[in-house]
XYZ file of C-alpha atoms in Angstrom:
586
model
C -0.007 -0.021 0.100
C 1.523 3.401 -1.108
C 0.851 5.362 2.231
C 0.355 9.254 2.281
C 3.241 11.133 4.010
C 2.002 12.434 7.287
C 1.074 15.829 8.389
C 3.975 17.552 11.146
C 3.960 20.559 12.631
C 6.400 22.453 15.180
C 5.441 24.764 17.572
C 6.705 26.490 20.894
C 5.701 24.553 23.864
C 3.886 27.240 25.978
C 0.275 28.642 26.313
C 0.004 29.826 22.993
C 0.888 26.603 21.479
C -2.400 25.436 20.290
C -3.444 29.115 18.784
C -0.378 28.806 17.144
C -1.019 24.975 15.711
C -4.365 26.835 14.323
C -2.390 29.382 12.542
C -0.086 26.948 11.030
C -3.207 24.707 9.842
C -5.267 27.590 8.672
C -6.444 27.441 4.791
C -5.260 23.869 5.027
C -8.691 22.194 5.483
C -7.275 18.526 5.625
C -3.977 19.318 7.632
C -6.584 21.391 10.018
C -8.677 18.195 10.355
C -6.049 15.666 10.986
C -3.992 17.431 13.363
C -7.354 19.137 15.454
C -9.653 16.872 15.030
C -8.105 12.953 14.431
C -5.745 11.469 17.193
C -2.341 12.195 17.004
C 1.037 11.847 18.499
C 3.377 14.634 19.553
C 6.981 14.787 20.802
C 7.988 17.931 23.343
C 11.509 18.060 23.543
C 13.706 20.902 25.347
C 17.380 21.312 24.984
C 19.220 20.803 28.330
C 20.138 23.515 30.542
C 23.547 22.648 30.720
C 23.896 23.463 26.972
C 25.814 20.366 26.154
C 23.396 19.838 22.883
C 21.473 16.832 25.032
C 17.738 16.885 25.048
C 14.723 16.102 27.728
C 11.738 14.441 25.312
C 8.407 13.086 26.363
C 6.314 11.301 23.621
C 2.663 11.040 23.882
C -0.249 10.468 21.816
C -3.964 11.928 22.195
C -7.488 12.469 20.768
C -7.549 16.312 21.791
C -3.993 18.194 21.232
C -4.965 21.517 22.401
C -6.673 19.971 25.893
C -3.533 18.088 26.475
C -1.416 20.357 26.141
C -3.181 22.780 28.548
C -3.436 19.485 31.172
C 0.445 19.360 30.634
C 1.607 22.903 31.242
C -1.315 23.419 34.205
C -1.730 20.449 35.838
C 1.088 17.837 35.069
C 3.537 20.428 35.672
C 2.312 20.633 39.564
C 2.483 16.914 40.024
C 5.384 15.420 38.186
C 9.084 16.785 38.209
C 9.774 16.083 34.342
C 6.426 18.546 33.396
C 7.636 20.991 35.850
C 10.930 21.045 33.978
C 9.300 21.339 30.082
C 7.008 24.061 31.394
C 9.991 26.312 32.694
C 12.011 25.928 29.201
C 12.046 28.926 27.193
C 13.251 26.660 24.171
C 11.038 23.839 24.490
C 9.126 22.637 21.266
C 6.828 20.135 20.403
C 6.012 18.209 16.987
C 2.446 17.347 16.331
C 2.023 14.559 14.031
C -1.239 13.419 12.020
C -2.275 10.764 9.463
C -5.277 9.897 7.674
C -5.074 6.608 8.783
C -4.571 7.190 12.573
C -6.481 5.727 15.005
C -6.456 4.956 18.600
C -4.551 1.992 18.022
C -2.167 3.172 15.475
C -1.135 6.424 17.362
C -0.589 4.239 20.802
C 1.572 2.116 18.496
C 3.491 4.795 16.836
C 4.177 6.212 20.540
C 5.533 3.175 21.592
C 7.802 2.751 18.725
C 8.823 6.371 19.084
C 9.845 5.552 22.743
C 11.663 2.476 21.256
C 13.780 4.700 18.992
C 14.303 7.801 21.071
C 15.717 5.677 23.773
C 18.681 4.774 21.560
C 19.414 8.101 20.772
C 22.698 9.469 21.869
C 21.418 13.080 22.583
C 18.405 12.183 24.552
C 19.214 12.457 28.418
C 15.895 11.989 29.595
C 12.854 10.238 27.823
C 9.723 10.621 30.019
C 6.764 8.699 29.722
C 4.777 6.433 31.671
C 3.028 4.007 29.699
C 3.700 0.543 27.987
C 1.464 0.812 24.771
C 2.102 -2.310 22.977
C -0.802 -2.862 20.720
C -1.945 -6.416 19.188
C -3.727 -6.785 15.741
C -5.929 -3.841 14.786
C -7.505 -2.800 11.270
C -4.566 -0.876 10.593
C -1.415 -2.621 12.348
C -0.075 -3.775 8.987
C 0.691 -0.116 7.884
C 2.590 0.670 10.936
C 5.858 0.014 10.205
C 6.086 2.023 7.217
C 4.004 4.758 8.278
C 6.575 5.112 11.183
C 9.505 5.014 8.979
C 7.873 8.032 7.068
C 7.089 9.790 9.755
C 11.023 9.225 11.561
C 12.444 10.644 7.826
C 10.277 13.231 8.025
C 11.062 14.308 11.628
C 14.765 13.852 10.900
C 14.712 16.279 8.191
C 13.497 19.039 10.774
C 16.058 17.563 13.469
C 18.693 15.195 12.370
C 20.737 15.012 15.879
C 17.105 14.288 18.079
C 16.140 11.830 14.446
C 19.314 9.816 12.871
C 19.304 7.275 10.642
C 17.298 4.564 11.303
C 20.154 1.860 10.541
C 21.919 3.805 12.969
C 19.217 3.363 15.743
C 18.921 -0.298 15.125
C 22.229 -1.071 15.317
C 22.655 0.513 18.679
C 23.033 -1.633 22.123
C 20.554 0.081 24.033
C 17.720 -0.589 20.937
C 18.357 -4.079 21.169
C 18.061 -4.218 24.941
C 15.438 -1.705 25.332
C 11.979 -2.037 27.052
C 9.365 -1.117 24.083
C 9.948 -3.881 21.639
C 6.706 -5.518 20.522
C 6.597 -8.816 22.330
C 5.826 -12.079 20.667
C 2.977 -13.712 21.783
C 5.614 -16.313 23.814
C 7.075 -13.386 25.235
C 3.724 -11.647 26.138
C 2.639 -14.939 28.123
C 5.824 -15.361 29.751
C 5.735 -11.422 31.090
C 2.245 -11.446 32.249
C 2.962 -14.641 34.154
C 5.860 -13.652 35.694
C 3.737 -10.273 37.134
C 0.981 -12.247 38.318
C 3.846 -14.160 40.370
C 5.475 -11.378 41.437
C 2.370 -9.119 42.955
C 0.842 -12.505 44.629
C 4.466 -13.101 46.283
C 5.066 -9.105 47.338
C 1.486 -8.831 48.729
C 1.760 -12.353 50.425
C 5.282 -11.192 51.887
C 7.243 -14.470 50.476
C 11.210 -14.734 50.967
C 13.004 -16.466 48.143
C 10.993 -17.366 45.130
C 12.903 -18.290 42.214
C 11.424 -17.880 38.708
C 13.957 -19.343 36.274
C 13.792 -18.329 32.328
C 15.890 -20.344 29.946
C 16.485 -19.938 25.949
C 18.955 -20.382 23.436
C 20.964 -17.566 22.624
C 18.813 -14.884 20.588
C 15.553 -16.429 22.166
C 14.434 -12.901 23.373
C 15.260 -13.573 26.870
C 16.644 -9.887 27.379
C 14.052 -8.088 25.792
C 11.479 -9.943 28.272
C 13.928 -9.047 30.990
C 13.919 -5.451 30.009
C 10.323 -5.227 29.635
C 9.470 -6.659 33.113
C 12.322 -4.255 34.630
C 10.355 -1.151 33.193
C 6.797 -2.505 33.991
C 7.747 -3.353 37.473
C 9.210 0.229 38.263
C 6.768 1.870 36.419
C 3.542 0.276 36.704
C 3.044 -1.985 39.536
C 2.587 0.870 41.826
C -0.871 0.752 41.066
C -1.571 -2.840 41.648
C 0.298 -3.073 44.983
C -0.066 0.257 46.828
C 3.192 1.168 46.974
C 6.503 1.310 44.643
C 8.444 -2.415 44.625
C 12.037 -2.409 45.299
C 13.229 -3.358 41.942
C 16.945 -4.262 41.067
C 18.702 -5.297 38.044
C 21.697 -7.358 37.978
C 24.217 -8.732 35.403
C 27.565 -9.908 35.733
C 28.888 -8.284 32.395
C 30.819 -5.270 32.107
C 29.407 -4.157 28.384
C 25.398 -5.066 29.274
C 25.890 -3.453 32.748
C 26.518 -0.349 31.214
C 23.796 -0.583 28.825
C 21.331 -1.274 31.511
C 22.721 1.417 33.585
C 22.367 3.748 30.405
C 18.023 2.724 29.690
C 17.570 3.336 33.847
C 19.290 6.736 33.556
C 17.258 7.826 30.491
C 13.835 6.632 31.520
C 14.518 7.966 35.237
C 14.249 4.298 36.360
C 16.959 5.065 38.869
C 15.330 8.180 40.645
C 14.957 6.182 43.477
C 18.278 4.455 43.982
C 21.092 4.957 41.966
C 22.395 1.165 42.105
C 18.968 -0.157 40.414
C 21.473 -1.610 38.164
C 24.464 -3.063 39.218
C 26.373 -6.147 39.758
C 25.284 -9.138 41.624
C 28.574 -9.073 44.484
C 27.581 -4.735 45.077
C 23.866 -5.989 45.418
C 25.066 -8.924 47.766
C 27.475 -6.712 49.515
C 25.048 -3.763 50.299
C 21.721 -5.497 50.877
C 21.011 -7.635 53.895
C 18.994 -10.600 54.604
C 16.843 -9.304 56.968
C 15.328 -6.593 54.910
C 14.611 -8.464 51.554
C 13.941 -6.271 48.643
C 10.642 -6.985 46.370
C 11.864 -7.909 43.111
C 15.689 -8.987 41.639
C 16.103 -9.531 37.962
C 19.110 -11.164 36.742
C 20.357 -11.007 33.177
C 23.056 -13.698 31.926
C 22.244 -15.471 35.189
C 24.732 -18.378 34.236
C 27.839 -15.710 34.615
C 26.858 -15.840 38.281
C 29.713 -16.724 40.540
C 29.610 -20.566 42.366
C 33.029 -19.791 44.532
C 34.620 -16.704 46.333
C 36.306 -14.208 43.999
C 37.750 -10.538 45.075
C 35.309 -8.461 46.870
C 32.564 -11.678 46.910
C 33.360 -13.848 49.916
C 30.398 -16.059 49.675
C 30.004 -19.269 48.045
C 27.303 -19.037 45.342
C 25.630 -15.573 44.253
C 22.548 -16.856 43.199
C 21.859 -18.491 46.902
C 22.735 -15.273 48.193
C 20.530 -13.184 46.197
C 17.566 -15.130 46.352
C 18.248 -14.459 50.525
C 17.581 -11.004 50.008
C 14.775 -10.463 47.765
C 11.074 -11.566 47.742
C 11.202 -12.834 44.032
C 14.310 -13.394 41.662
C 14.029 -13.650 38.060
C 16.520 -15.171 36.378
C 17.468 -15.557 32.580
C 19.911 -18.557 31.990
C 21.197 -20.561 29.501
C 23.566 -23.385 30.171
C 25.088 -22.938 26.754
C 26.843 -19.682 27.515
C 28.826 -20.206 30.716
C 32.403 -19.611 29.966
C 34.740 -20.092 33.312
C 35.173 -22.517 36.038
C 34.322 -19.844 38.483
C 30.706 -20.055 36.648
C 30.744 -23.848 36.992
C 27.208 -25.470 37.753
C 27.074 -29.044 38.532
C 24.443 -30.626 36.276
C 22.962 -31.953 39.105
C 22.703 -28.412 40.870
C 21.102 -27.173 37.557
C 18.666 -29.985 37.413
C 17.553 -29.624 41.232
C 16.851 -25.778 40.448
C 14.948 -26.239 37.396
C 12.826 -29.220 38.902
C 12.063 -27.165 41.690
C 10.700 -24.382 39.912
C 8.833 -26.341 37.545
C 6.931 -28.012 40.551
C 6.012 -24.304 41.676
C 5.024 -23.689 37.783
C 8.132 -21.232 37.771
C 9.805 -23.114 35.009
C 9.583 -20.381 31.328
C 10.994 -21.887 28.334
C 11.621 -19.386 25.471
C 11.909 -21.593 22.323
C 11.853 -19.041 19.344
C 15.021 -17.999 17.737
C 14.896 -14.019 17.929
C 18.179 -13.256 17.204
C 19.559 -14.596 13.831
C 17.261 -14.089 10.692
C 18.024 -17.842 9.625
C 16.095 -21.033 8.920
C 15.759 -23.607 11.683
C 17.987 -25.866 9.238
C 20.616 -23.197 9.617
C 20.629 -22.859 13.769
C 20.777 -27.024 13.764
C 23.903 -27.000 11.702
C 25.778 -24.270 13.625
C 24.223 -26.398 17.263
C 25.979 -30.159 15.321
C 28.775 -28.339 14.736
C 29.757 -26.805 18.300
C 27.773 -29.635 20.477
C 27.635 -32.654 18.196
C 30.894 -31.954 16.836
C 30.314 -32.624 13.424
C 30.789 -31.011 9.658
C 27.486 -31.257 7.923
C 27.020 -29.725 4.622
C 26.403 -26.075 4.660
C 21.793 -26.038 4.228
C 20.141 -23.917 1.638
C 18.939 -21.449 3.945
C 14.830 -20.318 3.156
C 15.447 -16.926 4.717
C 18.808 -16.206 2.663
C 20.887 -15.975 6.041
C 24.397 -15.257 4.723
C 26.649 -18.115 5.852
C 29.885 -17.823 4.238
C 33.387 -20.242 4.995
C 36.440 -18.144 3.659
C 40.142 -19.519 3.025
C 41.900 -16.460 4.024
C 41.292 -14.119 6.972
C 42.471 -11.328 4.673
C 39.169 -11.721 2.736
C 37.144 -12.352 5.762
C 37.760 -9.078 7.051
C 37.166 -7.271 3.880
C 33.704 -8.668 3.629
C 33.016 -7.711 7.341
C 34.361 -4.339 6.429
C 32.070 -3.533 3.463
C 29.005 -4.530 5.247
C 30.451 -2.476 8.527
C 30.552 0.392 6.290
C 27.050 0.750 4.639
C 25.214 2.283 7.133
C 22.329 2.910 4.769
C 21.333 -0.773 3.922
C 18.825 -2.145 6.286
C 20.896 -5.442 6.556
C 24.424 -4.060 6.801
C 25.331 -1.589 9.465
C 27.459 -2.996 12.495
C 29.459 -5.972 11.453
C 32.700 -6.902 13.592
C 35.522 -9.540 13.565
C 35.473 -11.793 16.532
C 37.787 -14.826 17.579
C 38.115 -17.701 20.105
C 40.283 -17.065 22.986
C 43.713 -18.761 21.572
C 45.980 -15.497 21.437
C 47.319 -14.147 24.365
C 45.938 -10.915 25.917
C 46.468 -9.552 29.108
C 44.577 -6.277 30.987
C 46.461 -3.388 31.545
C 49.801 -4.468 30.537
C 51.333 -4.054 27.029
C 53.377 -7.239 25.418
C 57.268 -6.975 25.389
C 57.470 -6.977 21.289
C 54.609 -4.423 20.436
C 51.808 -2.029 20.991
C 49.074 -4.393 21.173
C 48.249 -8.026 22.223
C 47.398 -9.119 18.717
C 45.069 -12.169 16.804
C 47.877 -13.549 14.388
C 47.522 -15.499 11.555
C 50.433 -16.107 9.160
C 51.644 -12.343 8.071
C 47.802 -10.849 9.032
C 47.445 -9.571 12.444
C 44.717 -7.341 14.161
C 44.720 -6.115 18.059
C 42.508 -7.653 20.674
C 39.493 -5.954 21.947
C 39.504 -2.738 24.002
C 42.985 -1.657 23.326
C 42.576 0.873 20.600
C 41.414 4.162 22.200
C 41.363 7.075 19.883
C 41.762 10.898 20.687
C 40.405 12.608 23.895
C 37.304 13.173 21.437
C 36.699 9.981 20.404
C 36.761 8.515 23.993
C 34.503 11.076 24.896
C 32.294 9.682 22.143
C 32.767 6.009 23.175
C 32.120 6.795 26.602
C 28.679 4.382 27.680
C 29.262 2.420 24.387
C 29.461 -1.164 24.204
C 32.690 -2.273 22.567
C 31.024 -3.271 18.964
C 29.583 0.419 18.587
C 32.541 2.242 18.789
C 33.553 3.172 15.755
C 37.310 2.158 16.196
C 36.622 -1.595 16.905
C 35.902 -2.129 13.200
C 40.119 -2.192 13.498
C 39.754 -5.086 16.567
C 39.135 -8.494 17.288
C 36.147 -8.945 19.603
C 36.151 -11.937 22.266
C 33.395 -13.709 23.693
C 33.902 -11.371 27.167
C 33.210 -8.176 24.776
C 30.710 -9.761 22.514
C 28.298 -12.008 24.735
C 25.110 -10.993 24.843
C 24.851 -8.279 21.861
C 23.990 -8.429 18.245
C 25.801 -7.647 15.048
C 24.509 -7.706 12.035
C 27.220 -9.554 10.232
C 29.973 -11.526 12.302
C 33.152 -13.030 11.009
C 34.457 -15.143 13.120
C 38.049 -16.705 13.453
C 38.218 -19.863 14.644
C 41.688 -20.349 16.439
C 43.937 -23.445 16.863
C 42.122 -24.599 19.976
C 39.323 -26.091 17.416
C 40.677 -29.381 15.000
C 39.108 -31.469 13.272
C 40.511 -34.778 13.276
C 39.386 -38.349 11.763
C 35.866 -36.786 10.907
C 35.158 -35.066 14.007
C 35.629 -31.649 16.063
C 37.987 -31.693 18.585
C 38.748 -28.981 21.352
C 42.244 -28.656 22.459
C 42.796 -26.775 25.566
C 46.693 -26.564 25.272
C 45.899 -24.177 22.701
C 43.650 -21.955 24.284
C 44.497 -18.587 26.397
C 41.133 -18.271 27.972
C 42.952 -19.535 31.282
C 39.161 -19.386 33.420
C 37.895 -21.530 30.624
C 40.631 -24.609 30.631
C 41.946 -24.168 34.500
C 40.746 -27.011 37.177
C 38.080 -26.132 39.633
C 37.705 -27.638 43.167
C 34.361 -28.842 43.649
C 33.144 -29.625 47.203
C 36.457 -28.342 49.110
C 38.263 -31.370 47.652
C 37.548 -32.796 43.876
C 39.239 -30.925 40.873
C 37.404 -31.037 37.560
C 37.963 -29.855 34.524
C 35.419 -28.754 32.249
C 37.838 -27.091 29.422
C 35.578 -28.821 26.673
C 32.367 -27.497 27.876
C 33.617 -23.851 28.253
C 35.410 -24.056 24.847
C 32.466 -25.688 23.071
C 30.238 -22.514 24.640
C 32.786 -20.016 23.560
C 31.863 -20.887 20.152
C 28.384 -21.342 20.517
C 28.550 -17.405 21.432
C 30.737 -16.464 18.954
C 28.631 -18.296 15.966
C 25.170 -16.721 17.153
C 25.883 -13.160 17.180
C 24.930 -12.365 13.578
C 21.437 -11.515 12.647
C 22.091 -11.571 8.960
C 25.300 -13.111 8.381
C 27.779 -15.354 9.587
C 31.574 -15.542 8.035
C 34.123 -17.900 9.092
C 37.873 -18.929 9.074
C 39.333 -21.675 10.699
C 42.873 -21.695 11.647
C 43.326 -25.485 11.654
C 44.111 -26.379 7.604
C 41.870 -29.520 8.433
C 38.829 -27.835 9.959
C 39.004 -25.124 7.192
C 39.107 -27.513 4.569
C 36.522 -29.401 5.919
C 33.959 -26.057 6.017
C 34.897 -25.209 2.916
C 34.228 -28.694 1.494
C 30.625 -28.599 3.304
C 29.970 -25.120 1.769
C 30.323 -26.742 -1.682
C 26.460 -27.629 -1.793
C 25.538 -24.435 -0.266
């Protein structure tokens, strides 16, 4: 369907806004009808008072823009700090958006999508809204995506720093972890079930209830968690009569930064600046005698099961359960990577069984990240865990899986995809590698400036080493590794890329992964991932080694990052040839 362009007008946000809007549409009967009589969406923004180029933004929708504007100025400004701030800004402006197909459901969906996008804009400091407006099917729902793109492009013509290129938005880590994504039926059912259990547990003043959410990489676990975090913070107060004490924990530096940015932009940290933190910090600052209401744990497979550094306990999950009425964990046994995260199989089985008996076990089965057919997903799983190199299947979704005979050609392909920011499937693309080359934090090698991944005469620095100039470092503050522009010249590891998406990933499988006698083998002697290959003492006496499992999981994480494509180069000659042979039928 060829949709007509939206009608958008910009006015100063003050008591004369509606009069100015009437003046701008005078003589244009269609525009007057769409903006003054139809449902509309609107965006109010003000440059930040410190003049650093950032904005405070409010997004809304209404059936009566005149009445709603005066309500915000006169009533809301007395009750809420965000409206009081906007009402006092002399430079505040308002976009009013109309379209001939707008109805209540469509404007709510556009509002929700606008929140999703603006949360991810670097120049948005605060984004204000108190609703979660995800809509189900309705008469014009199939028009929403195309219409929103038209609206966004029109707004971009007026203010580029507030409305960047869509693909730049979609490549950001905040976008991918935003609570404003539309949920699948599977995610929505899980969300409603969890919210009901949270409310019941808080009302009954229980402590230690565990809700166990599991799913493979890319099954939508992070989006579900982010949606729960936002909803519990903003909506559950009405059902409970008080604001829940709600915390989000993650044991991953890069993902922690993303959640902290979301909390800050959406003002979720206004009552406690530590609402997003690492597990150790939460445990050390909270007492069992005063349990909080809800703790959500992303990447719970990264929780420590032994004492380390400032953590003096034996199991972080046990300590968190003792400090919360409800603990919601996101768990994927195929993403634990180090001995300090080692869980005995029987322990995990017991946790899952106990949760299942209480109807607290939730499984996410749909593949949300990789735009690949089930046959391609199965091929990757078989490669990693069955240790078989099967013929690469034809992908009916056109997922781009390629085997390369040279790291040079692999790098060229990744750079080409990364440089095209306008193409919907291109953009954010990076090189990754198994941890088979030496790397030490805060120490330079004796023979050069960087720790490097080296294959024959080709070499590139490991991640987090190229800093750039002062201006570049300032721009990179708060960005995940892959989002920083200079990292196209680096090689990412599992420790920087876990939990994040790329449009195309180029994976160098190092010498720790070999192919012998028709099977893949994992060789810990070739790995420099010491946390994965060292022994672990269990039960205070027994030493166990799970290098095979952790190296498999490392490869699994790397091979499941690419949304639209996966490119592979294998250092081991026999493995590389087996993969090239597997590609012949592709």
